[in-house]
mmCIF file of C-alpha atoms in Angstrom:
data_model
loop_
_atom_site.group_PDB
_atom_site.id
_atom_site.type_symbol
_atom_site.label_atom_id
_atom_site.label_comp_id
_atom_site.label_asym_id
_atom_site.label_seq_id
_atom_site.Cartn_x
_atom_site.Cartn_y
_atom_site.Cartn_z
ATOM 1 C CA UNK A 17 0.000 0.000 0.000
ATOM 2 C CA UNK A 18 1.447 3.319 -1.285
ATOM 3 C CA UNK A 19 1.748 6.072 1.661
ATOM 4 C CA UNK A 20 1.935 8.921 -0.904
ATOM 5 C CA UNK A 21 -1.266 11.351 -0.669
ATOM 6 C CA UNK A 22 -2.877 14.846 -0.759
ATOM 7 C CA UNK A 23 -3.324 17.994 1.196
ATOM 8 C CA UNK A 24 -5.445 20.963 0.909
ATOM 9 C CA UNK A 25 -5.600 24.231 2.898
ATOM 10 C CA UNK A 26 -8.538 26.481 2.697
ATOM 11 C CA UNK A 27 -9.082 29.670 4.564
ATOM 12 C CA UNK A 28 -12.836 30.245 5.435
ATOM 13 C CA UNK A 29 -14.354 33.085 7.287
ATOM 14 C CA UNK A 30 -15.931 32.705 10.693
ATOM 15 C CA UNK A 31 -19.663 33.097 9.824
ATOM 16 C CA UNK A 32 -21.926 29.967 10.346
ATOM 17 C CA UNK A 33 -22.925 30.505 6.563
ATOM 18 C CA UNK A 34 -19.589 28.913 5.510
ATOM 19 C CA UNK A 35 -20.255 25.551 7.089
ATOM 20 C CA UNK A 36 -21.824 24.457 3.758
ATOM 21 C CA UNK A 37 -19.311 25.357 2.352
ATOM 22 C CA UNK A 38 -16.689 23.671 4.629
ATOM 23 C CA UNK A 39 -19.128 20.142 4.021
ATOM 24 C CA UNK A 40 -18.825 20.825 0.116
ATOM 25 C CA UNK A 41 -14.921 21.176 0.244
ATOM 26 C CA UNK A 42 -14.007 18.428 2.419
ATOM 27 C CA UNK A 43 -16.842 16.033 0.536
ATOM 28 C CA UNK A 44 -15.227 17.076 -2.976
ATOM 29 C CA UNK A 45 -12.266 15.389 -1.240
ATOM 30 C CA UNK A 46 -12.173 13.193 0.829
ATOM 31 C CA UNK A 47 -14.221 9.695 0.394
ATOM 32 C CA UNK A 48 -15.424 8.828 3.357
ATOM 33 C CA UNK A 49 -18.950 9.078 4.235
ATOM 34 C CA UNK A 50 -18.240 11.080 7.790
ATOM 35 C CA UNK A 51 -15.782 13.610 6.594
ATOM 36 C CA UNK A 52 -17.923 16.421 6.009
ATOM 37 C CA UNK A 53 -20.018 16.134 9.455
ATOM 38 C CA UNK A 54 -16.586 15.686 11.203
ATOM 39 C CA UNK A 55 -14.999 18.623 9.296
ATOM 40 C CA UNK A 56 -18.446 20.894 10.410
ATOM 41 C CA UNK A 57 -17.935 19.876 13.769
ATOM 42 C CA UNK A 58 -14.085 20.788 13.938
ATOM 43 C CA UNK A 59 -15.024 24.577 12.025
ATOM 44 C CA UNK A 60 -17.653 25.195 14.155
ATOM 45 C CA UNK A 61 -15.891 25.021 17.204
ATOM 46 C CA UNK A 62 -12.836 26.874 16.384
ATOM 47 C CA UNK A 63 -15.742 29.322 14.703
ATOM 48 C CA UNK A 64 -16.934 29.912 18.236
ATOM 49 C CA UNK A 65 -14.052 30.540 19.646
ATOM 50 C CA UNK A 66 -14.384 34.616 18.103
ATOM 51 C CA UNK A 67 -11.277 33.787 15.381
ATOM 52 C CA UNK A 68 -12.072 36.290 12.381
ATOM 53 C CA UNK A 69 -11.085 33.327 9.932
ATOM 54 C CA UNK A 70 -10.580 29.298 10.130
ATOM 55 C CA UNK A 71 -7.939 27.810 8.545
ATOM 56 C CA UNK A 72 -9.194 24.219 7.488
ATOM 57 C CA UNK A 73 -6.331 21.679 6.305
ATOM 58 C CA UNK A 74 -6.919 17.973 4.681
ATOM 59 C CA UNK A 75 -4.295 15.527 4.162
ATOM 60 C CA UNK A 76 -4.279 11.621 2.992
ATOM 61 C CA UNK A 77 -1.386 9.397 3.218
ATOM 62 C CA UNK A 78 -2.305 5.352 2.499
ATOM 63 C CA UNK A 79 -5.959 4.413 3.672
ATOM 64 C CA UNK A 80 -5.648 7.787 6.818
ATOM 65 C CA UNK A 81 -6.946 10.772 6.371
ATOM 66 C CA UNK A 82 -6.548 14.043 8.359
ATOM 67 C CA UNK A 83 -8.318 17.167 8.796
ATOM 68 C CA UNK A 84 -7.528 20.008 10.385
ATOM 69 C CA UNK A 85 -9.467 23.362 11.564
ATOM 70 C CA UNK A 86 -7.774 26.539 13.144
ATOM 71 C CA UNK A 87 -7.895 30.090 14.380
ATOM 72 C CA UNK A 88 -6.400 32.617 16.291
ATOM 73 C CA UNK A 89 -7.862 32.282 19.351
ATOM 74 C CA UNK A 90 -7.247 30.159 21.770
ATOM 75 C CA UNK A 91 -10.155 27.514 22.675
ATOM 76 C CA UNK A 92 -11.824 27.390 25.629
ATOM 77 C CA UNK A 93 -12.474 24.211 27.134
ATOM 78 C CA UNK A 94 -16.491 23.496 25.799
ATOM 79 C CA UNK A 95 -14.884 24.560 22.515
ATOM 80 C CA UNK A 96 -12.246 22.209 22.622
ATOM 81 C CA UNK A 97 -14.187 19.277 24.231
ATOM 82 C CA UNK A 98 -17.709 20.029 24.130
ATOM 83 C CA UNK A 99 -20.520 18.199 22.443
ATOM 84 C CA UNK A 100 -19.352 18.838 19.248
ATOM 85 C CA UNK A 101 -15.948 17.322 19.956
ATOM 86 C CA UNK A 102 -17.972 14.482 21.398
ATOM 87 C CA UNK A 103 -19.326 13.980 17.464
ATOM 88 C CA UNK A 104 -15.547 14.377 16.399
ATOM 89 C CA UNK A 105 -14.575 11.254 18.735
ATOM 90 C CA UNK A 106 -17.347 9.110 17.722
ATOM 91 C CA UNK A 107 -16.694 9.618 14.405
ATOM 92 C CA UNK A 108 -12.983 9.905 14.136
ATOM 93 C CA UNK A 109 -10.291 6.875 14.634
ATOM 94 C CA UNK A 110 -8.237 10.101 16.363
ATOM 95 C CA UNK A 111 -8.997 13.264 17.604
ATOM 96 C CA UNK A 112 -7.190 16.067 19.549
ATOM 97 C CA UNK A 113 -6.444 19.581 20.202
ATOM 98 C CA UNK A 114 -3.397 21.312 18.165
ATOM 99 C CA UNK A 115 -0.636 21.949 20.785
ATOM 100 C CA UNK A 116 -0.579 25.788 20.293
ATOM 101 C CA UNK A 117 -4.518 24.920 21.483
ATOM 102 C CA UNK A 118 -5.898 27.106 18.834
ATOM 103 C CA UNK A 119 -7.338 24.468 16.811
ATOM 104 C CA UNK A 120 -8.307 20.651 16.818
ATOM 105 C CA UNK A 121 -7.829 17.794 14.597
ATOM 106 C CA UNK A 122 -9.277 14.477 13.670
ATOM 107 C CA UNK A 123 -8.076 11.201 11.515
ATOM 108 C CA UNK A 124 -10.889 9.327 9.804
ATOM 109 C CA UNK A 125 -9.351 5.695 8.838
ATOM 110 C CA UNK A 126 -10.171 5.204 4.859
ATOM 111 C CA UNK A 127 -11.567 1.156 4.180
ATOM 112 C CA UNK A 128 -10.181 -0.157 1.188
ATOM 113 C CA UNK A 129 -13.382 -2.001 0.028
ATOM 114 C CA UNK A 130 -11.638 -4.302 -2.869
#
C-alpha cells in the first residue's frame, strides 16, 4: 500500500454561513462518508471561539486521512471538548487539540473495500 497522498488548505471566514461550504470542500475530497459532518464539527468550534477566519487543512497518506481546523484564538475548554468534539470522537479513529490549542484535529481511517 502506497503512503503517498494529498493535502489541501482552505481559509474560510468565521460566519456559520460557511459551514456548507466547509461540508462541500471536504466532501469534494475526501471519500469517506463522515468527513464532512466531522470537518463541520471541527469549524464550528474553532468558529466559536471569536477567530475572524478558520484555517481548514486535509491531508491523505495510504488508507488515513486528516483534517484540520484553526484560528487565532485560543479555545476554551467546551470549545475544545464540548458536544461537538464528542461527534468528532465518535466519528474519528483520532482526535485532539493542536498543541498551540488554537485548533483541533481528527483522523478518519479510509476502508479499502476491494
Amino acid at each position: 500500500m502506497s503512503e503517498s497522498g494529498q493535502s489541501w488548505r482552505r481559509e474560510f471566514k468565521a460566519h456559520p454561513a460557511e459551514a456548507r461550504q466547509v461540508r462541500r470542500w471536504v466532501g469534494n475530497r475526501l471519500e469517506h462518508p463522515d468527513a464532512p459532518q466531522v470537518a463541520n464539527e471541527l469549524f464550528i468550534s474553532v468558529l466559536s471561539s471569536g477567530s475572524p477566519t478558520v484555517d481548514m487543512t486535509l491531508s491523505t497518506a495510504g488508507q488515513r486521512a486528516r483534517m484540520m481546523a484553526a484560528g487565532s484564538v485560543e479555545l476554551k475548554l467546551h470549545h475544545s471538548h464540548g458536544p461537538g468534539f464528542h461527534i468528532v470522537s465518535g466519528l474519528s479513529a483520532l482526535s485532539g487539540l493542536n498543541t498551540d490549542g488554537q485548533g483541533l484535529w481528527a483522523q478518519l481511517t479510509l476502508k479499502d473495500e476491494t
